[in-house]
XYZ file of C-alpha atoms in Angstrom:
606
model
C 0.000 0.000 0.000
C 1.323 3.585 -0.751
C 0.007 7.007 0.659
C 0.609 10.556 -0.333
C -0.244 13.813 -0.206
C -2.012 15.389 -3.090
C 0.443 18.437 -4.088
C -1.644 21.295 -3.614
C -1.583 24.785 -1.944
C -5.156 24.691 -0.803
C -4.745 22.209 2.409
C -8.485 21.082 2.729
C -10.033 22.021 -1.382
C -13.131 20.099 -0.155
C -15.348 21.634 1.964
C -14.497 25.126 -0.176
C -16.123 22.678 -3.244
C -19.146 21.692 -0.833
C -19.470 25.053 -0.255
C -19.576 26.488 -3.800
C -22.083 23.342 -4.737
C -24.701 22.885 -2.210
C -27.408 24.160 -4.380
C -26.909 22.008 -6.601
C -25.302 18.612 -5.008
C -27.354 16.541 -6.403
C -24.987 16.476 -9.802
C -23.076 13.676 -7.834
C -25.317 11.103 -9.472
C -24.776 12.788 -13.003
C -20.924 13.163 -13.209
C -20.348 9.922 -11.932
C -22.611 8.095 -14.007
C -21.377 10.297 -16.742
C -17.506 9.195 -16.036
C -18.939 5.295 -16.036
C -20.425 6.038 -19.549
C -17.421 7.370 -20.852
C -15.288 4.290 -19.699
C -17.710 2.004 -21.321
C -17.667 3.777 -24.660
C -14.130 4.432 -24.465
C -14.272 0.444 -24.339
C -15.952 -0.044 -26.962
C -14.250 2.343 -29.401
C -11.280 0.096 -28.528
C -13.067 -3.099 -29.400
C -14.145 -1.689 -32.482
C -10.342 -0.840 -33.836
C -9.376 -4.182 -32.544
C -7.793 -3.062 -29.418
C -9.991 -4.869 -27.128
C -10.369 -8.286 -28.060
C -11.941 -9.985 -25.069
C -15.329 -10.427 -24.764
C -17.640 -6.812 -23.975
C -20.114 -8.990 -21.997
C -22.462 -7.263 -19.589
C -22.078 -3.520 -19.907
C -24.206 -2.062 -18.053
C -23.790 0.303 -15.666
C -25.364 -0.579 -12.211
C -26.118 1.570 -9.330
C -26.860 0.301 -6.231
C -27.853 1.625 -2.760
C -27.070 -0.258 0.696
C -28.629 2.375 3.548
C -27.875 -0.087 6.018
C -23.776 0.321 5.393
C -24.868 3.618 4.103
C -23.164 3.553 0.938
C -24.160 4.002 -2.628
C -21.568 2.238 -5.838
C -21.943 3.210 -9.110
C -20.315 0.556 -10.733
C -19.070 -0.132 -14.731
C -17.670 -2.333 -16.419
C -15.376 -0.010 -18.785
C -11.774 0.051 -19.779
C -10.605 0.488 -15.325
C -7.247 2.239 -14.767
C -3.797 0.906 -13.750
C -2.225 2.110 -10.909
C -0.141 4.818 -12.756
C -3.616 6.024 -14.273
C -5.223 6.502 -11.070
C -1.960 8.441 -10.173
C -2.616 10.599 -12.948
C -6.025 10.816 -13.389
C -7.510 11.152 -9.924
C -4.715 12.390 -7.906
C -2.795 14.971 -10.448
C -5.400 16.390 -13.017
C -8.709 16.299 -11.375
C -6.786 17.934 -8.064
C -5.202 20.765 -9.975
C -8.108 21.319 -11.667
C -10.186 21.776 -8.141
C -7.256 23.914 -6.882
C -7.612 26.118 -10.456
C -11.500 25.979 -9.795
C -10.980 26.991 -6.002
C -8.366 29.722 -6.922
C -11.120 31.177 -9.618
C -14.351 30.825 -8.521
C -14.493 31.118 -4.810
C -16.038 34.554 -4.889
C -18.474 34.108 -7.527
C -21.842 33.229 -6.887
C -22.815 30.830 -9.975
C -19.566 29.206 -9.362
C -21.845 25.684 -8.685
C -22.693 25.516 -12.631
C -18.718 25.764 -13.447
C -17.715 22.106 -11.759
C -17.863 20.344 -14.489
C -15.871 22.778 -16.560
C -12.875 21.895 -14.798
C -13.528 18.676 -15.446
C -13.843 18.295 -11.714
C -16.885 15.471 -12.102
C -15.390 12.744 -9.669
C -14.855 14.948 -7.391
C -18.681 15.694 -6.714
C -18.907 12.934 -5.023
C -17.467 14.357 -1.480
C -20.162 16.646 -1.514
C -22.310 13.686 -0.423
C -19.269 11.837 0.830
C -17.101 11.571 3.816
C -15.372 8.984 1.997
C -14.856 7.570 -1.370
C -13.531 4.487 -2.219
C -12.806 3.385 -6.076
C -12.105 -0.137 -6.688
C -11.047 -0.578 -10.195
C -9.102 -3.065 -12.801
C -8.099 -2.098 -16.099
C -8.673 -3.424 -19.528
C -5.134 -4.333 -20.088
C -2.778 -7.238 -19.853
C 0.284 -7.468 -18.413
C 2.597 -5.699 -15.793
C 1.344 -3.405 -13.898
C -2.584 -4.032 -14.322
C -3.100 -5.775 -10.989
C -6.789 -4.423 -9.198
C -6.387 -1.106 -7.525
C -8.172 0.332 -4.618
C -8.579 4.474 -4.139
C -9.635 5.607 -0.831
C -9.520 9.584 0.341
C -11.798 11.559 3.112
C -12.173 14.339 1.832
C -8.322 15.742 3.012
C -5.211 15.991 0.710
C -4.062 12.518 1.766
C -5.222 9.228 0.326
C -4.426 5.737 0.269
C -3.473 3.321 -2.879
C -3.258 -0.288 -2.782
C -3.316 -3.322 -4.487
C -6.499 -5.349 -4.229
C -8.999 -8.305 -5.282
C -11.289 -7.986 -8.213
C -12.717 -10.378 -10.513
C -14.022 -7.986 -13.120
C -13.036 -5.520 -15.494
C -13.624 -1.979 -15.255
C -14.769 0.637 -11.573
C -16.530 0.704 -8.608
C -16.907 3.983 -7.072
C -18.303 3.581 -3.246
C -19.231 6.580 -1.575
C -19.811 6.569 1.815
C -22.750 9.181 2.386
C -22.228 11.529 5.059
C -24.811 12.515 7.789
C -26.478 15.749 5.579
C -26.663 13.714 2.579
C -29.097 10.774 3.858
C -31.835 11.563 2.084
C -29.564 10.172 -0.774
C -30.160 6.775 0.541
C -33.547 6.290 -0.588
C -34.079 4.407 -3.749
C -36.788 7.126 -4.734
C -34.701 9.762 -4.477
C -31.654 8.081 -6.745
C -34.610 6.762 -8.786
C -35.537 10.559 -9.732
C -31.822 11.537 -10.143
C -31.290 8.913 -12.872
C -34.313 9.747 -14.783
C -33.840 13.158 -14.618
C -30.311 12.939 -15.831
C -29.356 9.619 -17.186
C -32.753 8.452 -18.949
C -31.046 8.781 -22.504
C -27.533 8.120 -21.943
C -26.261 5.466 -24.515
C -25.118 2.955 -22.000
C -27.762 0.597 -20.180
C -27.847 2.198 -16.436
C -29.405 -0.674 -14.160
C -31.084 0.153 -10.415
C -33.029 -1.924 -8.790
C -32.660 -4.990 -11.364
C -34.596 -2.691 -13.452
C -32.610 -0.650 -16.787
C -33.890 3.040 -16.451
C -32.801 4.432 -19.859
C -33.905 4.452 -23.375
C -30.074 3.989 -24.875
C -31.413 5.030 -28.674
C -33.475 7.932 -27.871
C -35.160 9.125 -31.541
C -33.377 12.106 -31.583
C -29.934 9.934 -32.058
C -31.940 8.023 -34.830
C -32.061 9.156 -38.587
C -35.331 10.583 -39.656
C -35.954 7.815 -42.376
C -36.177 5.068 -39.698
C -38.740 7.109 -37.784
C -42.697 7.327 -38.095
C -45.559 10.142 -36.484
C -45.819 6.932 -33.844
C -42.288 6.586 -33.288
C -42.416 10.473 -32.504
C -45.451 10.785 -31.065
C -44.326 7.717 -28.623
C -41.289 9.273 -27.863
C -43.268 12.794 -27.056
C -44.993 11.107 -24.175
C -41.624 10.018 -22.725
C -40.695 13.410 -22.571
C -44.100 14.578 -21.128
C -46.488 11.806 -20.331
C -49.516 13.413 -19.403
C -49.505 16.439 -22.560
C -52.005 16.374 -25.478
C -50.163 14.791 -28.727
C -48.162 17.992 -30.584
C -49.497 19.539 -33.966
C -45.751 18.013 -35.779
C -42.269 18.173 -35.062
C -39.151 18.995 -36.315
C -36.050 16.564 -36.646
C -32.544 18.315 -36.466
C -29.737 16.764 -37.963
C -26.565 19.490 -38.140
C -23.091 18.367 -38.777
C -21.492 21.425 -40.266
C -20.113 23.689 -38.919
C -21.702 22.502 -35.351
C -22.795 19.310 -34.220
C -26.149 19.214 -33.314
C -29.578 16.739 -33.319
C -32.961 16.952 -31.479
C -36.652 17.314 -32.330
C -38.849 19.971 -31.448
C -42.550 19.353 -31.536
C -45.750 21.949 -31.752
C -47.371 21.688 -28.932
C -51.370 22.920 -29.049
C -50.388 26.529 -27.801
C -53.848 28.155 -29.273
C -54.149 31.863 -27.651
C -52.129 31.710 -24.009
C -48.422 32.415 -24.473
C -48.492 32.975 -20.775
C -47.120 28.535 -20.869
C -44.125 27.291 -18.359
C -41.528 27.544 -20.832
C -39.123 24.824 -19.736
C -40.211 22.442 -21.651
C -36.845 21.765 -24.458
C -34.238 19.989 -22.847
C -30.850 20.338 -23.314
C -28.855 17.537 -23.387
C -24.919 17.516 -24.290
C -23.875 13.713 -25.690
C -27.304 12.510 -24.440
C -26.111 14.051 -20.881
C -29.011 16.147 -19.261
C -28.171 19.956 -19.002
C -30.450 21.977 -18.338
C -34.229 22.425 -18.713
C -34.520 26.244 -18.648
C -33.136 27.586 -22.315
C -34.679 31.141 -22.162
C -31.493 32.881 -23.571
C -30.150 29.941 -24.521
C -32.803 29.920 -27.643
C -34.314 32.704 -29.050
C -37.217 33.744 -26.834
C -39.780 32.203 -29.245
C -38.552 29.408 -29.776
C -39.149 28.571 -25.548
C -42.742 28.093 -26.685
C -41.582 24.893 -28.386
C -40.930 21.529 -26.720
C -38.356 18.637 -27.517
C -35.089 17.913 -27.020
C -31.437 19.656 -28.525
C -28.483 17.951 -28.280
C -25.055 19.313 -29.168
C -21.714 17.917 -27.725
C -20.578 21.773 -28.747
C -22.940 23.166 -25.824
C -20.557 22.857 -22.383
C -21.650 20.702 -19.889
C -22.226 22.189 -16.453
C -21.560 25.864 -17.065
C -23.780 29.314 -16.141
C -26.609 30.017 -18.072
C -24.870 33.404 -18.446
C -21.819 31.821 -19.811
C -24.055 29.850 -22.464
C -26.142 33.005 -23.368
C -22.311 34.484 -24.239
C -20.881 31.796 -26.033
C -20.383 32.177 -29.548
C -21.488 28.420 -30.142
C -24.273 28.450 -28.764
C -25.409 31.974 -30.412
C -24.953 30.049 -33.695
C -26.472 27.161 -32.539
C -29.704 29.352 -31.729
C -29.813 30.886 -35.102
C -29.567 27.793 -36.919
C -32.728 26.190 -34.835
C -34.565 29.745 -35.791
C -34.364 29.107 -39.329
C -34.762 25.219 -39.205
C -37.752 26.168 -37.966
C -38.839 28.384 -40.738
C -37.946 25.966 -43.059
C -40.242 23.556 -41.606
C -43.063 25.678 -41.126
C -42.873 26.739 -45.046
C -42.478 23.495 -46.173
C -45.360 22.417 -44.386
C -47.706 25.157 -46.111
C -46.160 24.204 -49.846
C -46.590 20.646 -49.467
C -50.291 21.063 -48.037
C -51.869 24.051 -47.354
C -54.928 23.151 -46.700
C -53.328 20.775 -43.432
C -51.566 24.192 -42.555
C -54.373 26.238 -42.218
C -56.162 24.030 -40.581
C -53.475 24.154 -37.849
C -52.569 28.180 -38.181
C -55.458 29.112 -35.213
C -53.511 26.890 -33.068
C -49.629 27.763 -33.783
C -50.066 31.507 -35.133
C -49.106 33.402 -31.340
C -45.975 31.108 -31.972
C -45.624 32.544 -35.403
C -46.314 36.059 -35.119
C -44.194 36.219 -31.469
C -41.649 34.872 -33.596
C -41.900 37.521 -36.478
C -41.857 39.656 -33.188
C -38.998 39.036 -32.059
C -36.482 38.168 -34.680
C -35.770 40.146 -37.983
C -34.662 37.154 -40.206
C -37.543 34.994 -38.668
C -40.223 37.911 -39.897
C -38.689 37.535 -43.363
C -38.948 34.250 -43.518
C -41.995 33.837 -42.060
C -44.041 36.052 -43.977
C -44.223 33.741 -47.015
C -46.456 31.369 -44.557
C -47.813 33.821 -42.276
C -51.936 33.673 -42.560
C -54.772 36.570 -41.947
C -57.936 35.046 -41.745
C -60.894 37.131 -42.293
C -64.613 36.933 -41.034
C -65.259 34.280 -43.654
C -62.717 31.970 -41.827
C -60.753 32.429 -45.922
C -57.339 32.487 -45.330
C -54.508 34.287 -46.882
C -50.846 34.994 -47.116
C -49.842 38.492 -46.358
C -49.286 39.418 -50.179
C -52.294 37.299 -51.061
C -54.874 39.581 -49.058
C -53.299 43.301 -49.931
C -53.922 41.842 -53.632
C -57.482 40.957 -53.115
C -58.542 44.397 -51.473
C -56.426 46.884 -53.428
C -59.307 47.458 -55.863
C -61.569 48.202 -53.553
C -59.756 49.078 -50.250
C -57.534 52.027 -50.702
C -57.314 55.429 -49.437
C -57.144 58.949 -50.533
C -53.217 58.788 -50.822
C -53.469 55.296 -52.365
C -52.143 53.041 -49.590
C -53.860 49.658 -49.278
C -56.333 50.026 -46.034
C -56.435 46.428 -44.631
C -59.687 46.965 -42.026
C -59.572 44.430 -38.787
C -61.485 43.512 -36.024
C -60.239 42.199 -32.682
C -63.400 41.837 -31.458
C -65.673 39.830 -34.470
C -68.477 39.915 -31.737
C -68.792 43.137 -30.567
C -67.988 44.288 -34.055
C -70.881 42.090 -35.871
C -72.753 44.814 -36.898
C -69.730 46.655 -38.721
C -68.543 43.542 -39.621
C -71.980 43.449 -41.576
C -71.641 46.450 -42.753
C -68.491 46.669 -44.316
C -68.991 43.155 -46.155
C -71.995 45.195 -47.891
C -69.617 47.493 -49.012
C -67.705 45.206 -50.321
C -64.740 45.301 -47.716
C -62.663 42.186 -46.385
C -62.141 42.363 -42.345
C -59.213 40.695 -40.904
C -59.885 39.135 -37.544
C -56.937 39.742 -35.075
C -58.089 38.928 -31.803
C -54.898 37.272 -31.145
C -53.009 37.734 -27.570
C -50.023 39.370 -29.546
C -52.010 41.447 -32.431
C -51.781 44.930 -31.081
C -48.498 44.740 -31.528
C -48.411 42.605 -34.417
C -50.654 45.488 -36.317
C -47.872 47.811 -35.873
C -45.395 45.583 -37.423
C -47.382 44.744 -40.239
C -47.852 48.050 -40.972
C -44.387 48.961 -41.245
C -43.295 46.184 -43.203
C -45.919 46.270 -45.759
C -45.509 48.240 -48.809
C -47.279 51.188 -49.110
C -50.136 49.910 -46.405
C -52.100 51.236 -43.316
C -54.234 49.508 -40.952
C -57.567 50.757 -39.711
C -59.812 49.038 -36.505
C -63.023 48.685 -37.988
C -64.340 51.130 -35.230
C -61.781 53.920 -35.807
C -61.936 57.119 -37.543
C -59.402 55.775 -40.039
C -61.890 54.093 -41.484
C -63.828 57.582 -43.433
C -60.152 57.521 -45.494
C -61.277 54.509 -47.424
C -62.184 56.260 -50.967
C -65.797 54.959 -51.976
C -66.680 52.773 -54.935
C -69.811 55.237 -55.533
C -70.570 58.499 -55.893
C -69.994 60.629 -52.461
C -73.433 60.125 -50.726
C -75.604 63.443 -49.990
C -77.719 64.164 -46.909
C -81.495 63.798 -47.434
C -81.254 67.287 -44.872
C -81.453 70.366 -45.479
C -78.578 72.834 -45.139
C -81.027 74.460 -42.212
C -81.854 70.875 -40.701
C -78.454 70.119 -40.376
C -77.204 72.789 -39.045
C -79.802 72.499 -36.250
C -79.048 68.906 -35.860
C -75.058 69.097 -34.740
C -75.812 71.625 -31.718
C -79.270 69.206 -30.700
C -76.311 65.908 -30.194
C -73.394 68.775 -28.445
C -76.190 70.084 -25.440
C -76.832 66.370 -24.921
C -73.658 64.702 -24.571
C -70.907 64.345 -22.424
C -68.026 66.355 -23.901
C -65.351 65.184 -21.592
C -66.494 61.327 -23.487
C -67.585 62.446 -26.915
C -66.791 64.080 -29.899
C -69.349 64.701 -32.491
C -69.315 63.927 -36.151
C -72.233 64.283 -38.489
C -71.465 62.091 -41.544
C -74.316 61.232 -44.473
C -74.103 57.257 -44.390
C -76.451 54.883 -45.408
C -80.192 54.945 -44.560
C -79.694 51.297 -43.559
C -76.698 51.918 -41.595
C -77.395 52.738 -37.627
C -78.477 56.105 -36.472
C -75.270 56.537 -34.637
C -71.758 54.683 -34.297
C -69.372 55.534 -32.081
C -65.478 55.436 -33.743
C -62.386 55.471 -31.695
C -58.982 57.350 -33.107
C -56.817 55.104 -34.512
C -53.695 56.383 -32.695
C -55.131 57.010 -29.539
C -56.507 53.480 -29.114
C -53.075 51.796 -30.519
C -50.918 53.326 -27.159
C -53.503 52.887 -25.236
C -53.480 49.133 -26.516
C -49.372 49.043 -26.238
C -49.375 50.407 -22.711
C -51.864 48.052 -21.557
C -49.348 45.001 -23.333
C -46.436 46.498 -21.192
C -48.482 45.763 -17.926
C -47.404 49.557 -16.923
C -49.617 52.393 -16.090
C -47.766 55.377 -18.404
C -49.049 58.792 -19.441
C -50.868 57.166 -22.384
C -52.733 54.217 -20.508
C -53.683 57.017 -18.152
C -55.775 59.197 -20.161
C -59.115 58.656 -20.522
C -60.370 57.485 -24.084
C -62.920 59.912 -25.722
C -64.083 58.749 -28.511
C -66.178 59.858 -31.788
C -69.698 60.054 -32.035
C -71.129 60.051 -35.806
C -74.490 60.840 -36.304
C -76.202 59.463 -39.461
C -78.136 62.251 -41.062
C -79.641 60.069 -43.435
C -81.722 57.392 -40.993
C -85.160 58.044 -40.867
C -84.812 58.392 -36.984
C -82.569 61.758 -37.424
C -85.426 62.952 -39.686
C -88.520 62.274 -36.845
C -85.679 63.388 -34.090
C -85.462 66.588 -36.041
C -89.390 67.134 -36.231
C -90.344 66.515 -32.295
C -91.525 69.352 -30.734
C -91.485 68.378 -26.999
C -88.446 68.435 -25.624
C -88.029 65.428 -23.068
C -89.399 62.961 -25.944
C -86.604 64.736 -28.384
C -83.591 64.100 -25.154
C -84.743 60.977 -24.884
C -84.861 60.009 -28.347
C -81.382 61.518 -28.349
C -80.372 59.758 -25.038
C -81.573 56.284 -26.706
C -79.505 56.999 -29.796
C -76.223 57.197 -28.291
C -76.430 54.438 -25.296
C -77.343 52.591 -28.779
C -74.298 52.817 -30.206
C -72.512 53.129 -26.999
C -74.317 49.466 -26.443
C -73.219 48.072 -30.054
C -69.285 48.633 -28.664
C -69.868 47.046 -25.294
C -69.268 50.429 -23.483
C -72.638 50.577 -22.018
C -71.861 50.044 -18.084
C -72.983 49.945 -14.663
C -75.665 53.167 -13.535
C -75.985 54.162 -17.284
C -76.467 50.394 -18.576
C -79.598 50.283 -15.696
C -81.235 53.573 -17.025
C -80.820 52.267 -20.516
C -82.715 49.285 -19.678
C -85.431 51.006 -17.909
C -86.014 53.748 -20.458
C -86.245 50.988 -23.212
C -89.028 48.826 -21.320
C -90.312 52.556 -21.040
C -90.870 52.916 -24.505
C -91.693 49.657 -25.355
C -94.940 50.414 -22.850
């Protein structure tokens, strides 16, 4: 048996390691399976150039707990280590990397997701451990490859000796300390393999049962894969979620490596979902689970699984948001993506739009949110109007610029984000011969504004705003069946009975069959108010009060009898009626003024 000292200028590195990783000590379980994977496929790499040329056998990797001796072994049956190798690996490079990790890290906080930068994975396990114990027997033949035994308590000495064992390959032993019991119930090692290990590519056995799926799909070519085989593999990933719209298989070799497949879940209107649903996975090693930052913000919405050796394993979030990898890695999903989505709507349309009210918030946040992704997107990206007809961007402005333009000749594409509220101008425009978008969508506020800037020579118009009197008519301007007197008499009749602070009045000559009276809201006014209420904040513009436009229809037959009443309660009532009318048709009718509504209707109707 030999001792030693490892050479070190930190005296005691472990409790500063304990220290730096108790948030996140379970990673034990991770790094040391992980270490037992790569033995094993180091192994066979070696059998497959003809190194190795015994038989593989059995290579799983077992873990097993014994609470009563309080111990846990993760054991493998990989390509071991000589003496010389334990020497160097355990004692010399993953000790000078803890000192390097100690020497850098100790006064930063996120210092717990750098361990296994430093490649400082073994060494993990004293953060559960008082003492470790490796038992291992190498591959090789020969002098020199007699069975070793490791043993170390957590202080720079440790202890190296020959020993007995049968097999090929490691057993690490830890010996659990008193904080770290909890670690000796099967559930809990149960949840701490299939959190991390349920897709590494080595068979991990517990409890005579194997835990992981070795061949995950997303290591499987797309041509030996059906909608079952992904749909099957979905519900490992979340076994109690609705089956996705489709998915997307990634396949990059050049000039990352990366695979995974992302699937559309059924997002409809709420983009308010918990967004850690794509894992991140580094040679089928669990990372992380929260890739806001990591992926471009719309792309959170999806879920699935990437996979990239180039991603570190066990580094900050902040450091991953900064690395120039991963940045590329991001962009390259964003427009794998695209490329999905517009083959999808070339190959069947008709599939597509069936699916659009379902995965457009995704869209449009995406369009949102990232310049290139608009671009692409905007080749697939649907309207739908009141018909339920859908069409591409370009598709629509051509069907309406005949008949939809203003007085400077822009394109006016008229929307609705309310269809209900809005049925009667809804009706109203169709006889006119105008097409009404419906965007009623969580996002479309601000998804109007963006539209409007990026479409050529275009402006968008609520169907309830005052935008709406630019449209240039198909006929002849419409006169008032007024006089110039009755007219003239009509405007001041509205202004003594209405609230100014509320109202502003127009008198317009529309339609005997259109309404009396429609109230119109500006344009600009109602967009900030709109944006402010998106940010969630209470600014000067969601402050202000919205006043809106009253427009009186000289031309309805009411206006005419208004105009010849002679008693002057019947003529404010008649007046009264008119406005909570259209007031009414835009859901503005509340509280104290919706009651005396009510009662002066059942009034009349007596």
């Amino acid at each position: 048996m030999t001792t030693g000292k490892i050479n070190i200028h930190t005296e005691n590195i472990f409790p500063i390691i304990k220290k730096f990783l108790y948030s996140d000590h379970e990673i034990f379980m991770r790094e040391l399976v992980s270490n037992a994977v790569d033995a094993t496929q180091k192994l066979k790499t070696l059998a497959g150039i003809g190194e190795f040329k015994d038989e593989l056998g059995d290579l799983a990797i077992k873990v097993t707990v014994d609470k009563e001796a309080k111990t846990i072994t993760i054991s493998d049956s990989g390509i071991g280590m000589t003496a010389d190798e334990v020497e160097k690996y355990i004692n010399q490079i993953a000790f000078s990397s803890a000192e390097e990790f100690v020497n850098k890290y100790k006064d930063k906080k996120d210092a717990a997701n750098i361990i296994g930068h430093f490649g400082l994975g073994f060494y993990s396990s004293f953060m559960v451990a008082s003492r470790v114990e490796i038992f291992t027997k190498t591959h090789k033949k020969g002098k020199g490859t007699k069975a070793m035994r490791w043993e170390c308590d957590g202080s720079p000495e440790y202890k190296l000796e020959e020993t007995e064992k049968k097999t090929r390959g490691t057993d690490v032993v830890l010996h659990i300390n008193d904080d770290s019991i909890e670690f000796l119930e099967n559930n809990r090692i149960q949840h701490l393999l299939t959190k991390y290990c349920k897709f590494l590519p080595v068979p991990i056995s517990f409890g005579d049962e194997i835990i992981n799926d070795v061949a995950p799909a997303w290591t499987r070519k797309p041509a030996e894969l059906n909608d079952e085989d992904y749909n099957t593999f979905y519900k490992k990933l979340y076994p109690f979620a609705d089956d996705p719209m489709f998915h997307i298989h990634l396949n990059v070799d050049y000039p990352f490596n990366l695979t995974g497949i992302l699937y559309f879940p059924k997002i409809k209107r709420n983009i308010d979902l918990d967004k850690n649903k794509i894992q991140l996975y580094s040679n089928q090693v669990f990372v992380t689970d929260s890739v806001e930052g990591i992926v471009p913000e719309f792309l959170t919405m999806l879920h699935g699984v990437i996979d990239s050796p180039d991603i570190p394993l066990n580094v900050s979030r902040s450091y991953l948001q900064s690395d120039a990898a991963v940045k590329k890695i991001a962009s390259h999903i964003s427009k794998k993506v695209a490329d999905k989505l517009e083959e999808l709507f070339k190959d069947n349309r008709e599939e597509f739009e069936k699916k659009w009210d379902d995965i457009s918030v995704f869209i449009k946040y995406g369009m949102l949110s990232d310049e290139k992704f608009y671009e692409r997107a905007a080749k697939f990206c649907l309207l739908k109007n009141t018909d339920g007809k859908y069409y591409t961007i370009d598709e629509f402005k051509e069907a309406i610029k005949p008949f939809q333009t203003d007085k400077e000749e822009k394109t006016v594409f008229i929307y609705t984000n309310t269809p209900t509220e809005h049925h009667g101008l809804v009706a109203q425009a169709k006889e006119k011969g105008y097409q009404v978008v419906v965007m009623d969508g969580q996002l479309d506020s601000h998804f109007v504004n963006q539209l409007e800037q990026k479409t050529e020579n275009a402006v968008f118009a609520r169907i309830d705003s005052d935008t709406m009197d630019n449209i240039v008519k198909k006929d002849e301007e419409r006169t008032s069946v007024l006089s110039q007197k009755e007219l003239d008499e009509l405007k001041p009749l509205f202004e003594n009975n209405l609230d100014k602070e509320k109202f502003d009045l127009q008198v317009e000559h529309l339609e005997s069959t259109e309404p009396p009276a429609i109230i119109i809201k500006p344009e600009f006014m109602r967009r900030m108010k709109d944006m402010a209420a998106m940010g969630g904040g209470m600014d000067f513009m969601g402050a202000m009060p919205e006043k809106v436009n009253l427009v009186v229809n000289s031309n309805h037959a009411l206006i005419s009898k208004l105009l010849k009443e002679k008693d002057e309660a019947s003529r404010t009532g008649m007046i009264k009626q008119i406005t909570d009318l259209a007031m009414l048709s835009q859901n503005m009718l509340k509280g104290k003024e919706l009651s005396d509504f009510i009662n002066r209707s059942l009034s009349l109707i007596q």
